[in-house]
Amino acid sequence: MRIGFSVPVSGSWATPENMKRIARRADELGYHGVWAFQRLLYPVGNPMGPVYRSVHDPVVALAYVAAVTERVRLGVAVLNLPFVSPVLMAKQLASLQEVSGGRLDVGLGLGWLPEEFAASGVPMERRGRRAEEYVGLLRRLWTEDVVEHKGEFYEVPPSHQAPRPATPPSVMLGGTARVALERAGRIADGWISSSRADLGTIDQQIAIVKEAARQAGRDPDALRFVVRGVTRVRARDEGPLTGSYDKIRRDVEDLAAKGVTEVFHDLNFDPEIGNPEADPRDSMRRAEEALEALGPVSKSAAAVPPL
């Protein structure tokens, strides 16, 4: 099981200095990756909750922490692909892959908030078909010298796009519907769960992805299965990845037994931390304690007693 941690990108604690501190310490502790997420808009009156009220752009945040880290991988879960042309996304992510020394992991989603589609000037319909074309075009732009494409959604005249990354980023897909899970198995390097995933039945979703990969002639054991860990450190057991440090570590072990290959602890989704109204100093104190306690290095876990 690979363990990651989220960069502060949501709420009052999401400052450049805190991003740097968390990413550097995660790098030192041996975490596999640091992660960010995307939210373009918070519609007036929407009940989404405080985590989405104030969110930094994930590509910019990851580029920033790439410059202050050396080993830890940089993940985004997820970028909603309909909102940006594949040519622009390919260019930005290729540059981030290069400046980070090949450390980028890309999660792509279809989007779900109607107001973001309206503001981006794209329809919500046929998002799945759009994703199929999009992922294929991304990979061509990263690997081919001349790309010419005319598809259902996108057109690229014969063109060069350089510099191409020496090693293309891995591309994973999100989604919870069966068709989305099967798509991940057929065309992606893995699958990323949503913040609302039922972690008790995640093995069933993993099985669907693997079976789709098998039927497509791909190796299901080569796929990555990443869980966004909506981690909340509490005095009581209140569900998966919520409770004491010992409880959370046991939950991670349970996820590994279900076929999950990586969990990243995302404290942005704790309403007591990833909130514009939270005390940023207290949020950072709690996050740094969790970073030490939940990391892959055993001595860091031993340094912090369970609640």
PDB file of C-alpha atoms in Angstrom:
ATOM      1  CA  MET A   1       0.000   0.000   0.000  1.00  0.00           C
ATOM      2  CA  ARG A   2       1.325   3.416  -0.997  1.00  0.00           C
ATOM      3  CA  ILE A   3       0.462   6.328   1.286  1.00  0.00           C
ATOM      4  CA  GLY A   4      -0.015   9.912   0.160  1.00  0.00           C
ATOM      5  CA  PHE A   5      -1.104  13.181   1.727  1.00  0.00           C
ATOM      6  CA  SER A   6      -3.009  16.188   0.453  1.00  0.00           C
ATOM      7  CA  VAL A   7      -1.492  19.600  -0.095  1.00  0.00           C
ATOM      8  CA  PRO A   8      -3.459  22.416   1.608  1.00  0.00           C
ATOM      9  CA  VAL A   9      -5.565  23.755  -1.269  1.00  0.00           C
ATOM     10  CA  SER A  10      -8.952  24.402   0.381  1.00  0.00           C
ATOM     11  CA  GLY A  11      -9.903  26.847   3.095  1.00  0.00           C
ATOM     12  CA  SER A  12      -7.959  29.211   5.324  1.00  0.00           C
ATOM     13  CA  TRP A  13      -4.946  26.919   5.846  1.00  0.00           C
ATOM     14  CA  ALA A  14      -4.264  26.778   2.084  1.00  0.00           C
ATOM     15  CA  THR A  15      -1.401  29.285   1.971  1.00  0.00           C
ATOM     16  CA  PRO A  16       1.797  29.037  -0.087  1.00  0.00           C
ATOM     17  CA  GLU A  17       3.889  28.619   3.049  1.00  0.00           C
ATOM     18  CA  ASN A  18       1.682  25.794   4.334  1.00  0.00           C
ATOM     19  CA  MET A  19       1.716  24.064   0.951  1.00  0.00           C
ATOM     20  CA  LYS A  20       5.496  24.163   1.049  1.00  0.00           C
ATOM     21  CA  ARG A  21       5.725  22.900   4.639  1.00  0.00           C
ATOM     22  CA  ILE A  22       3.372  19.966   4.090  1.00  0.00           C
ATOM     23  CA  ALA A  23       4.927  18.923   0.774  1.00  0.00           C
ATOM     24  CA  ARG A  24       8.503  19.124   2.056  1.00  0.00           C
ATOM     25  CA  ARG A  25       7.715  17.150   5.186  1.00  0.00           C
ATOM     26  CA  ALA A  26       5.827  14.524   3.190  1.00  0.00           C
ATOM     27  CA  ASP A  27       8.884  14.219   0.963  1.00  0.00           C
ATOM     28  CA  GLU A  28      11.149  13.755   3.998  1.00  0.00           C
ATOM     29  CA  LEU A  29       8.848  11.176   5.614  1.00  0.00           C
ATOM     30  CA  GLY A  30       8.739   8.952   2.547  1.00  0.00           C
ATOM     31  CA  TYR A  31       5.163   9.552   1.434  1.00  0.00           C
ATOM     32  CA  HIS A  32       4.535   8.275  -2.067  1.00  0.00           C
ATOM     33  CA  GLY A  33       2.679  11.364  -3.280  1.00  0.00           C
ATOM     34  CA  VAL A  34       1.121  14.706  -2.446  1.00  0.00           C
ATOM     35  CA  TRP A  35      -2.260  15.501  -3.975  1.00  0.00           C
ATOM     36  CA  ALA A  36      -4.540  18.372  -4.937  1.00  0.00           C
ATOM     37  CA  PHE A  37      -8.057  18.662  -6.352  1.00  0.00           C
ATOM     38  CA  GLN A  38     -10.067  21.007  -8.578  1.00  0.00           C
ATOM     39  CA  ARG A  39     -13.132  23.165  -8.001  1.00  0.00           C
ATOM     40  CA  LEU A  40     -13.799  25.983 -10.465  1.00  0.00           C
ATOM     41  CA  LEU A  41     -16.880  27.569  -8.916  1.00  0.00           C
ATOM     42  CA  TYR A  42     -18.998  27.607  -5.792  1.00  0.00           C
ATOM     43  CA  PRO A  43     -22.486  28.585  -6.977  1.00  0.00           C
ATOM     44  CA  VAL A  44     -24.368  30.983  -4.720  1.00  0.00           C
ATOM     45  CA  GLY A  45     -26.715  29.066  -2.443  1.00  0.00           C
ATOM     46  CA  ASN A  46     -25.278  25.654  -3.282  1.00  0.00           C
ATOM     47  CA  PRO A  47     -25.165  23.290  -0.253  1.00  0.00           C
ATOM     48  CA  MET A  48     -21.869  21.626  -1.234  1.00  0.00           C
ATOM     49  CA  GLY A  49     -20.223  22.544   2.051  1.00  0.00           C
ATOM     50  CA  PRO A  50     -17.207  24.614   3.088  1.00  0.00           C
ATOM     51  CA  VAL A  51     -14.540  22.417   1.482  1.00  0.00           C
ATOM     52  CA  TYR A  52     -15.449  23.762  -1.971  1.00  0.00           C
ATOM     53  CA  ARG A  53     -15.858  27.415  -1.001  1.00  0.00           C
ATOM     54  CA  SER A  54     -12.221  28.506  -1.577  1.00  0.00           C
ATOM     55  CA  VAL A  55      -9.950  26.205  -3.613  1.00  0.00           C
ATOM     56  CA  HIS A  56      -6.627  26.893  -5.343  1.00  0.00           C
ATOM     57  CA  ASP A  57      -5.949  25.720  -8.890  1.00  0.00           C
ATOM     58  CA  PRO A  58      -4.341  22.266  -8.568  1.00  0.00           C
ATOM     59  CA  VAL A  59      -1.914  22.525 -11.483  1.00  0.00           C
ATOM     60  CA  VAL A  60      -0.482  25.783 -10.177  1.00  0.00           C
ATOM     61  CA  ALA A  61      -0.296  24.411  -6.620  1.00  0.00           C
ATOM     62  CA  LEU A  62       1.516  21.264  -7.757  1.00  0.00           C
ATOM     63  CA  ALA A  63       3.940  23.257  -9.896  1.00  0.00           C
ATOM     64  CA  TYR A  64       4.743  25.327  -6.817  1.00  0.00           C
ATOM     65  CA  VAL A  65       5.445  22.341  -4.580  1.00  0.00           C
ATOM     66  CA  ALA A  66       7.376  20.598  -7.368  1.00  0.00           C
ATOM     67  CA  ALA A  67      10.011  23.281  -6.975  1.00  0.00           C
ATOM     68  CA  VAL A  68      10.447  22.670  -3.245  1.00  0.00           C
ATOM     69  CA  THR A  69      10.455  18.847  -3.227  1.00  0.00           C
ATOM     70  CA  GLU A  70      12.758  16.230  -4.697  1.00  0.00           C
ATOM     71  CA  ARG A  71      11.255  12.738  -4.598  1.00  0.00           C
ATOM     72  CA  VAL A  72       7.563  12.741  -3.698  1.00  0.00           C
ATOM     73  CA  ARG A  73       5.117  12.297  -6.571  1.00  0.00           C
ATOM     74  CA  LEU A  74       2.582  14.974  -7.494  1.00  0.00           C
ATOM     75  CA  GLY A  75      -1.021  13.920  -8.009  1.00  0.00           C
ATOM     76  CA  VAL A  76      -4.236  15.651  -8.988  1.00  0.00           C
ATOM     77  CA  ALA A  77      -7.574  13.997  -8.251  1.00  0.00           C
ATOM     78  CA  VAL A  78      -9.236  15.107 -10.362  1.00  0.00           C
ATOM     79  CA  LEU A  79      -9.076  17.579 -13.233  1.00  0.00           C
ATOM     80  CA  ASN A  80     -12.460  17.739 -14.943  1.00  0.00           C
ATOM     81  CA  LEU A  81     -11.538  17.268 -18.560  1.00  0.00           C
ATOM     82  CA  PRO A  82     -14.536  18.931 -20.271  1.00  0.00           C
ATOM     83  CA  PHE A  83     -13.539  22.366 -18.955  1.00  0.00           C
ATOM     84  CA  VAL A  84     -10.210  22.614 -20.836  1.00  0.00           C
ATOM     85  CA  SER A  85      -9.236  21.659 -24.373  1.00  0.00           C
ATOM     86  CA  PRO A  86      -7.033  18.548 -24.558  1.00  0.00           C
ATOM     87  CA  VAL A  87      -4.369  20.548 -26.397  1.00  0.00           C
ATOM     88  CA  LEU A  88      -4.080  23.052 -23.555  1.00  0.00           C
ATOM     89  CA  MET A  89      -4.173  20.356 -20.889  1.00  0.00           C
ATOM     90  CA  ALA A  90      -1.542  18.311 -22.714  1.00  0.00           C
ATOM     91  CA  LYS A  91       0.748  21.349 -22.876  1.00  0.00           C
ATOM     92  CA  GLN A  92       0.347  22.286 -19.205  1.00  0.00           C
ATOM     93  CA  LEU A  93       0.752  18.761 -17.882  1.00  0.00           C
ATOM     94  CA  ALA A  94       3.720  18.007 -20.148  1.00  0.00           C
ATOM     95  CA  SER A  95       5.480  21.063 -18.754  1.00  0.00           C
ATOM     96  CA  LEU A  96       4.646  20.080 -15.180  1.00  0.00           C
ATOM     97  CA  GLN A  97       5.907  16.560 -15.841  1.00  0.00           C
ATOM     98  CA  GLU A  98       9.186  17.948 -17.130  1.00  0.00           C
ATOM     99  CA  VAL A  99       9.836  20.566 -14.430  1.00  0.00           C
ATOM    100  CA  SER A 100       9.043  17.998 -11.726  1.00  0.00           C
ATOM    101  CA  GLY A 101      11.423  15.405 -13.123  1.00  0.00           C
ATOM    102  CA  GLY A 102       8.679  13.001 -14.216  1.00  0.00           C
ATOM    103  CA  ARG A 103       6.744  12.870 -10.928  1.00  0.00           C
ATOM    104  CA  LEU A 104       3.223  13.662 -12.148  1.00  0.00           C
ATOM    105  CA  ASP A 105       0.121  11.454 -11.711  1.00  0.00           C
ATOM    106  CA  VAL A 106      -3.014  12.737 -13.432  1.00  0.00           C
ATOM    107  CA  GLY A 107      -6.552  11.902 -12.417  1.00  0.00           C
ATOM    108  CA  LEU A 108      -9.273  12.989 -14.834  1.00  0.00           C
ATOM    109  CA  GLY A 109     -12.978  13.329 -14.178  1.00  0.00           C
ATOM    110  CA  LEU A 110     -16.077  14.154 -16.187  1.00  0.00           C
ATOM    111  CA  GLY A 111     -17.434  16.925 -13.936  1.00  0.00           C
ATOM    112  CA  TRP A 112     -20.818  17.037 -12.241  1.00  0.00           C
ATOM    113  CA  LEU A 113     -21.653  20.650 -11.359  1.00  0.00           C
ATOM    114  CA  PRO A 114     -23.958  22.237 -14.010  1.00  0.00           C
ATOM    115  CA  GLU A 115     -22.784  25.780 -13.258  1.00  0.00           C
ATOM    116  CA  GLU A 116     -19.182  24.848 -14.058  1.00  0.00           C
ATOM    117  CA  PHE A 117     -20.236  23.455 -17.423  1.00  0.00           C
ATOM    118  CA  ALA A 118     -22.231  26.601 -18.176  1.00  0.00           C
ATOM    119  CA  ALA A 119     -19.308  28.855 -17.246  1.00  0.00           C
ATOM    120  CA  SER A 120     -16.901  26.741 -19.325  1.00  0.00           C
ATOM    121  CA  GLY A 121     -19.145  26.833 -22.384  1.00  0.00           C
ATOM    122  CA  VAL A 122     -19.473  23.060 -22.777  1.00  0.00           C
ATOM    123  CA  PRO A 123     -22.509  20.768 -22.526  1.00  0.00           C
ATOM    124  CA  MET A 124     -22.885  18.108 -19.863  1.00  0.00           C
ATOM    125  CA  GLU A 125     -24.222  15.604 -22.389  1.00  0.00           C
ATOM    126  CA  ARG A 126     -22.017  12.845 -23.820  1.00  0.00           C
ATOM    127  CA  ARG A 127     -19.295  13.360 -21.244  1.00  0.00           C
ATOM    128  CA  GLY A 128     -18.285   9.713 -21.393  1.00  0.00           C
ATOM    129  CA  ARG A 129     -17.744   9.735 -25.144  1.00  0.00           C
ATOM    130  CA  ARG A 130     -15.836  12.987 -24.790  1.00  0.00           C
ATOM    131  CA  ALA A 131     -13.533  11.351 -22.239  1.00  0.00           C
ATOM    132  CA  GLU A 132     -12.679   8.468 -24.566  1.00  0.00           C
ATOM    133  CA  GLU A 133     -11.586  10.851 -27.308  1.00  0.00           C
ATOM    134  CA  TYR A 134      -9.859  13.177 -24.850  1.00  0.00           C
ATOM    135  CA  VAL A 135      -7.617  10.569 -23.211  1.00  0.00           C
ATOM    136  CA  GLY A 136      -6.523   9.162 -26.560  1.00  0.00           C
ATOM    137  CA  LEU A 137      -5.665  12.626 -27.848  1.00  0.00           C
ATOM    138  CA  LEU A 138      -3.706  13.504 -24.707  1.00  0.00           C
ATOM    139  CA  ARG A 139      -1.524  10.453 -25.146  1.00  0.00           C
ATOM    140  CA  ARG A 140      -0.916  11.196 -28.812  1.00  0.00           C
ATOM    141  CA  LEU A 141       0.107  14.765 -28.007  1.00  0.00           C
ATOM    142  CA  TRP A 142       2.593  13.458 -25.445  1.00  0.00           C
ATOM    143  CA  THR A 143       4.153  10.810 -27.687  1.00  0.00           C
ATOM    144  CA  GLU A 144       3.814  11.719 -31.389  1.00  0.00           C
ATOM    145  CA  ASP A 145       5.895  14.263 -33.283  1.00  0.00           C
ATOM    146  CA  VAL A 146       3.028  15.325 -35.553  1.00  0.00           C
ATOM    147  CA  VAL A 147      -0.573  15.055 -34.410  1.00  0.00           C
ATOM    148  CA  GLU A 148      -3.568  15.370 -36.717  1.00  0.00           C
ATOM    149  CA  HIS A 149      -7.007  14.692 -35.317  1.00  0.00           C
ATOM    150  CA  LYS A 150     -10.604  15.205 -36.345  1.00  0.00           C
ATOM    151  CA  GLY A 151     -13.048  13.582 -33.977  1.00  0.00           C
ATOM    152  CA  GLU A 152     -16.545  14.019 -32.622  1.00  0.00           C
ATOM    153  CA  PHE A 153     -15.519  16.675 -30.088  1.00  0.00           C
ATOM    154  CA  TYR A 154     -12.036  17.930 -30.980  1.00  0.00           C
ATOM    155  CA  GLU A 155     -10.051  18.877 -34.051  1.00  0.00           C
ATOM    156  CA  VAL A 156      -6.286  19.395 -34.301  1.00  0.00           C
ATOM    157  CA  PRO A 157      -4.727  20.452 -37.619  1.00  0.00           C
ATOM    158  CA  PRO A 158      -1.406  18.711 -38.406  1.00  0.00           C
ATOM    159  CA  SER A 159       0.788  20.131 -35.681  1.00  0.00           C
ATOM    160  CA  HIS A 160       3.819  19.713 -33.460  1.00  0.00           C
ATOM    161  CA  GLN A 161       3.432  20.174 -29.711  1.00  0.00           C
ATOM    162  CA  ALA A 162       6.782  20.333 -27.987  1.00  0.00           C
ATOM    163  CA  PRO A 163       8.523  19.754 -25.736  1.00  0.00           C
ATOM    164  CA  ARG A 164       6.979  16.364 -25.226  1.00  0.00           C
ATOM    165  CA  PRO A 165       7.556  14.728 -21.827  1.00  0.00           C
ATOM    166  CA  ALA A 166      10.361  12.187 -21.694  1.00  0.00           C
ATOM    167  CA  THR A 167       7.938   9.915 -19.834  1.00  0.00           C
ATOM    168  CA  PRO A 168       4.217  10.648 -20.237  1.00  0.00           C
ATOM    169  CA  PRO A 169       2.278  11.061 -16.975  1.00  0.00           C
ATOM    170  CA  SER A 170       0.079   8.207 -15.855  1.00  0.00           C
ATOM    171  CA  VAL A 171      -3.602   8.899 -16.489  1.00  0.00           C
ATOM    172  CA  MET A 172      -6.267   7.590 -14.130  1.00  0.00           C
ATOM    173  CA  LEU A 173     -10.011   8.151 -14.352  1.00  0.00           C
ATOM    174  CA  GLY A 174     -12.634   8.824 -11.711  1.00  0.00           C
ATOM    175  CA  GLY A 175     -16.326   8.019 -11.795  1.00  0.00           C
ATOM    176  CA  THR A 176     -18.697   5.756  -9.904  1.00  0.00           C
ATOM    177  CA  ALA A 177     -21.239   4.554 -12.486  1.00  0.00           C
ATOM    178  CA  ARG A 178     -20.597   1.129 -13.925  1.00  0.00           C
ATOM    179  CA  VAL A 179     -19.918   2.568 -17.386  1.00  0.00           C
ATOM    180  CA  ALA A 180     -17.309   4.922 -15.879  1.00  0.00           C
ATOM    181  CA  LEU A 181     -15.619   2.056 -14.024  1.00  0.00           C
ATOM    182  CA  GLU A 182     -15.510  -0.008 -17.190  1.00  0.00           C
ATOM    183  CA  ARG A 183     -14.055   2.932 -19.109  1.00  0.00           C
ATOM    184  CA  ALA A 184     -11.240   3.225 -16.568  1.00  0.00           C
ATOM    185  CA  GLY A 185     -10.458  -0.453 -17.032  1.00  0.00           C
ATOM    186  CA  ARG A 186     -10.408  -0.167 -20.817  1.00  0.00           C
ATOM    187  CA  ILE A 187      -8.397   3.010 -21.407  1.00  0.00           C
ATOM    188  CA  ALA A 188      -6.755   4.319 -18.220  1.00  0.00           C
ATOM    189  CA  ASP A 189      -3.781   3.461 -16.024  1.00  0.00           C
ATOM    190  CA  GLY A 190      -6.061   3.132 -13.014  1.00  0.00           C
ATOM    191  CA  TRP A 191      -9.081   4.431 -11.144  1.00  0.00           C
ATOM    192  CA  ILE A 192      -9.468   7.100  -8.425  1.00  0.00           C
ATOM    193  CA  SER A 193     -12.364   7.026  -5.985  1.00  0.00           C
ATOM    194  CA  SER A 194     -14.438  10.103  -5.188  1.00  0.00           C
ATOM    195  CA  SER A 195     -14.642  11.828  -1.820  1.00  0.00           C
ATOM    196  CA  ARG A 196     -18.097  10.263  -1.340  1.00  0.00           C
ATOM    197  CA  ALA A 197     -17.110   6.696  -2.184  1.00  0.00           C
ATOM    198  CA  ASP A 198     -18.472   3.838  -0.086  1.00  0.00           C
ATOM    199  CA  LEU A 199     -15.179   2.404   1.117  1.00  0.00           C
ATOM    200  CA  GLY A 200     -16.927  -0.625   2.563  1.00  0.00           C
ATOM    201  CA  THR A 201     -17.823  -1.879  -0.927  1.00  0.00           C
ATOM    202  CA  ILE A 202     -14.898  -0.480  -2.894  1.00  0.00           C
ATOM    203  CA  ASP A 203     -13.688  -3.992  -3.724  1.00  0.00           C
ATOM    204  CA  GLN A 204     -16.800  -4.410  -5.880  1.00  0.00           C
ATOM    205  CA  GLN A 205     -15.939  -1.325  -7.916  1.00  0.00           C
ATOM    206  CA  ILE A 206     -12.339  -2.467  -8.265  1.00  0.00           C
ATOM    207  CA  ALA A 207     -13.575  -5.820  -9.563  1.00  0.00           C
ATOM    208  CA  ILE A 208     -15.595  -4.078 -12.299  1.00  0.00           C
ATOM    209  CA  VAL A 209     -12.553  -2.057 -13.401  1.00  0.00           C
ATOM    210  CA  LYS A 210     -10.362  -5.152 -13.465  1.00  0.00           C
ATOM    211  CA  GLU A 211     -12.858  -7.205 -15.419  1.00  0.00           C
ATOM    212  CA  ALA A 212     -13.194  -4.465 -18.036  1.00  0.00           C
ATOM    213  CA  ALA A 213      -9.398  -4.351 -18.352  1.00  0.00           C
ATOM    214  CA  ARG A 214      -9.264  -8.122 -18.733  1.00  0.00           C
ATOM    215  CA  GLN A 215     -11.903  -8.098 -21.470  1.00  0.00           C
ATOM    216  CA  ALA A 216      -9.961  -5.353 -23.276  1.00  0.00           C
ATOM    217  CA  GLY A 217      -6.849  -7.530 -23.298  1.00  0.00           C
ATOM    218  CA  ARG A 218      -5.076  -5.492 -20.655  1.00  0.00           C
ATOM    219  CA  ASP A 219      -3.326  -6.650 -17.474  1.00  0.00           C
ATOM    220  CA  PRO A 220      -5.682  -5.811 -14.574  1.00  0.00           C
ATOM    221  CA  ASP A 221      -2.884  -6.285 -12.059  1.00  0.00           C
ATOM    222  CA  ALA A 222      -0.962  -3.406 -13.651  1.00  0.00           C
ATOM    223  CA  LEU A 223      -3.676  -0.886 -12.798  1.00  0.00           C
ATOM    224  CA  ARG A 224      -3.560   1.538  -9.881  1.00  0.00           C
ATOM    225  CA  PHE A 225      -6.498   1.922  -7.499  1.00  0.00           C
ATOM    226  CA  VAL A 226      -6.256   5.167  -5.566  1.00  0.00           C
ATOM    227  CA  VAL A 227      -8.541   6.178  -2.704  1.00  0.00           C
ATOM    228  CA  ARG A 228      -9.016   9.798  -1.764  1.00  0.00           C
ATOM    229  CA  GLY A 229      -8.978   9.315   1.975  1.00  0.00           C
ATOM    230  CA  VAL A 230     -11.462  11.700   3.538  1.00  0.00           C
ATOM    231  CA  THR A 231      -9.513  11.446   6.786  1.00  0.00           C
ATOM    232  CA  ARG A 232     -10.834  12.928  10.014  1.00  0.00           C
ATOM    233  CA  VAL A 233      -8.882  12.518  13.261  1.00  0.00           C
ATOM    234  CA  ARG A 234     -11.438  12.255  16.055  1.00  0.00           C
ATOM    235  CA  ALA A 235     -11.720  10.853  19.557  1.00  0.00           C
ATOM    236  CA  ARG A 236     -14.444   8.434  18.445  1.00  0.00           C
ATOM    237  CA  ASP A 237     -14.859   5.951  15.606  1.00  0.00           C
ATOM    238  CA  GLU A 238     -17.213   7.706  13.188  1.00  0.00           C
ATOM    239  CA  GLY A 239     -16.758   5.639  10.015  1.00  0.00           C
ATOM    240  CA  PRO A 240     -13.993   4.719   7.563  1.00  0.00           C
ATOM    241  CA  LEU A 241     -10.776   6.714   8.002  1.00  0.00           C
ATOM    242  CA  THR A 242     -12.323   8.589  10.922  1.00  0.00           C
ATOM    243  CA  GLY A 243     -11.261   8.124  14.531  1.00  0.00           C
ATOM    244  CA  SER A 244      -7.946   7.626  16.296  1.00  0.00           C
ATOM    245  CA  TYR A 245      -4.662   7.242  14.460  1.00  0.00           C
ATOM    246  CA  ASP A 246      -4.640   3.521  15.220  1.00  0.00           C
ATOM    247  CA  LYS A 247      -8.161   3.189  13.837  1.00  0.00           C
ATOM    248  CA  ILE A 248      -7.264   5.079  10.653  1.00  0.00           C
ATOM    249  CA  ARG A 249      -4.179   2.922  10.101  1.00  0.00           C
ATOM    250  CA  ARG A 250      -6.314  -0.219  10.484  1.00  0.00           C
ATOM    251  CA  ASP A 251      -8.766   1.181   7.944  1.00  0.00           C
ATOM    252  CA  VAL A 252      -5.905   1.663   5.482  1.00  0.00           C
ATOM    253  CA  GLU A 253      -4.916  -1.985   5.975  1.00  0.00           C
ATOM    254  CA  ASP A 254      -8.515  -3.019   5.289  1.00  0.00           C
ATOM    255  CA  LEU A 255      -8.492  -1.043   2.049  1.00  0.00           C
ATOM    256  CA  ALA A 256      -5.303  -2.783   0.970  1.00  0.00           C
ATOM    257  CA  ALA A 257      -7.033  -6.120   1.530  1.00  0.00           C
ATOM    258  CA  LYS A 258      -9.846  -4.931  -0.759  1.00  0.00           C
ATOM    259  CA  GLY A 259      -7.430  -4.282  -3.627  1.00  0.00           C
ATOM    260  CA  VAL A 260      -6.649  -0.595  -3.129  1.00  0.00           C
ATOM    261  CA  THR A 261      -3.053   0.162  -4.120  1.00  0.00           C
ATOM    262  CA  GLU A 262      -2.802   3.698  -2.743  1.00  0.00           C
ATOM    263  CA  VAL A 263      -4.540   5.925  -0.189  1.00  0.00           C
ATOM    264  CA  PHE A 264      -3.891   9.612   0.223  1.00  0.00           C
ATOM    265  CA  HIS A 265      -5.095  11.286   3.395  1.00  0.00           C
ATOM    266  CA  ASP A 266      -7.007  14.413   2.395  1.00  0.00           C
ATOM    267  CA  LEU A 267      -7.561  16.755   5.326  1.00  0.00           C
ATOM    268  CA  ASN A 268      -8.971  19.386   2.983  1.00  0.00           C
ATOM    269  CA  PHE A 269     -12.235  17.440   3.223  1.00  0.00           C
ATOM    270  CA  ASP A 270     -12.354  17.670   7.008  1.00  0.00           C
ATOM    271  CA  PRO A 271     -14.819  20.556   7.608  1.00  0.00           C
ATOM    272  CA  GLU A 272     -12.832  21.495  10.706  1.00  0.00           C
ATOM    273  CA  ILE A 273      -9.716  22.072   8.548  1.00  0.00           C
ATOM    274  CA  GLY A 274     -10.535  22.722   4.860  1.00  0.00           C
ATOM    275  CA  ASN A 275     -12.858  25.574   5.734  1.00  0.00           C
ATOM    276  CA  PRO A 276     -12.490  29.320   5.074  1.00  0.00           C
ATOM    277  CA  GLU A 277     -13.733  29.978   8.620  1.00  0.00           C
ATOM    278  CA  ALA A 278     -11.287  27.622  10.380  1.00  0.00           C
ATOM    279  CA  ASP A 279      -8.316  28.877  12.389  1.00  0.00           C
ATOM    280  CA  PRO A 280      -5.429  28.295   9.952  1.00  0.00           C
ATOM    281  CA  ARG A 281      -2.873  27.841  12.739  1.00  0.00           C
ATOM    282  CA  ASP A 282      -4.931  25.143  14.426  1.00  0.00           C
ATOM    283  CA  SER A 283      -5.621  23.463  11.084  1.00  0.00           C
ATOM    284  CA  MET A 284      -1.927  23.364  10.303  1.00  0.00           C
ATOM    285  CA  ARG A 285      -1.046  22.054  13.750  1.00  0.00           C
ATOM    286  CA  ARG A 286      -3.517  19.195  13.355  1.00  0.00           C
ATOM    287  CA  ALA A 287      -2.401  18.466   9.801  1.00  0.00           C
ATOM    288  CA  GLU A 288       1.281  18.303  10.703  1.00  0.00           C
ATOM    289  CA  GLU A 289       0.514  15.958  13.578  1.00  0.00           C
ATOM    290  CA  ALA A 290      -1.475  13.695  11.242  1.00  0.00           C
ATOM    291  CA  LEU A 291       1.290  13.856   8.646  1.00  0.00           C
ATOM    292  CA  GLU A 292       3.751  12.480  11.183  1.00  0.00           C
ATOM    293  CA  ALA A 293       1.364   9.881  12.593  1.00  0.00           C
ATOM    294  CA  LEU A 294      -0.055   8.393   9.393  1.00  0.00           C
ATOM    295  CA  GLY A 295       3.031   8.287   7.205  1.00  0.00           C
ATOM    296  CA  PRO A 296       4.734   5.233   5.748  1.00  0.00           C
ATOM    297  CA  VAL A 297       7.777   5.553   8.039  1.00  0.00           C
ATOM    298  CA  SER A 298       7.093   3.522  11.178  1.00  0.00           C
ATOM    299  CA  LYS A 299       9.040   5.801  13.516  1.00  0.00           C
ATOM    300  CA  SER A 300       6.802   8.744  12.558  1.00  0.00           C
ATOM    301  CA  ALA A 301       3.731   6.786  13.588  1.00  0.00           C
ATOM    302  CA  ALA A 302       5.334   5.811  16.854  1.00  0.00           C
ATOM    303  CA  ALA A 303       6.156   9.421  17.648  1.00  0.00           C
ATOM    304  CA  VAL A 304       2.507  10.419  17.992  1.00  0.00           C
ATOM    305  CA  PRO A 305       0.325   8.545  20.502  1.00  0.00           C
ATOM    306  CA  PRO A 306      -3.183   7.446  19.470  1.00  0.00           C
ATOM    307  CA  LEU A 307      -6.093   9.614  20.553  1.00  0.00           C
TER     308      LEU A 307
END
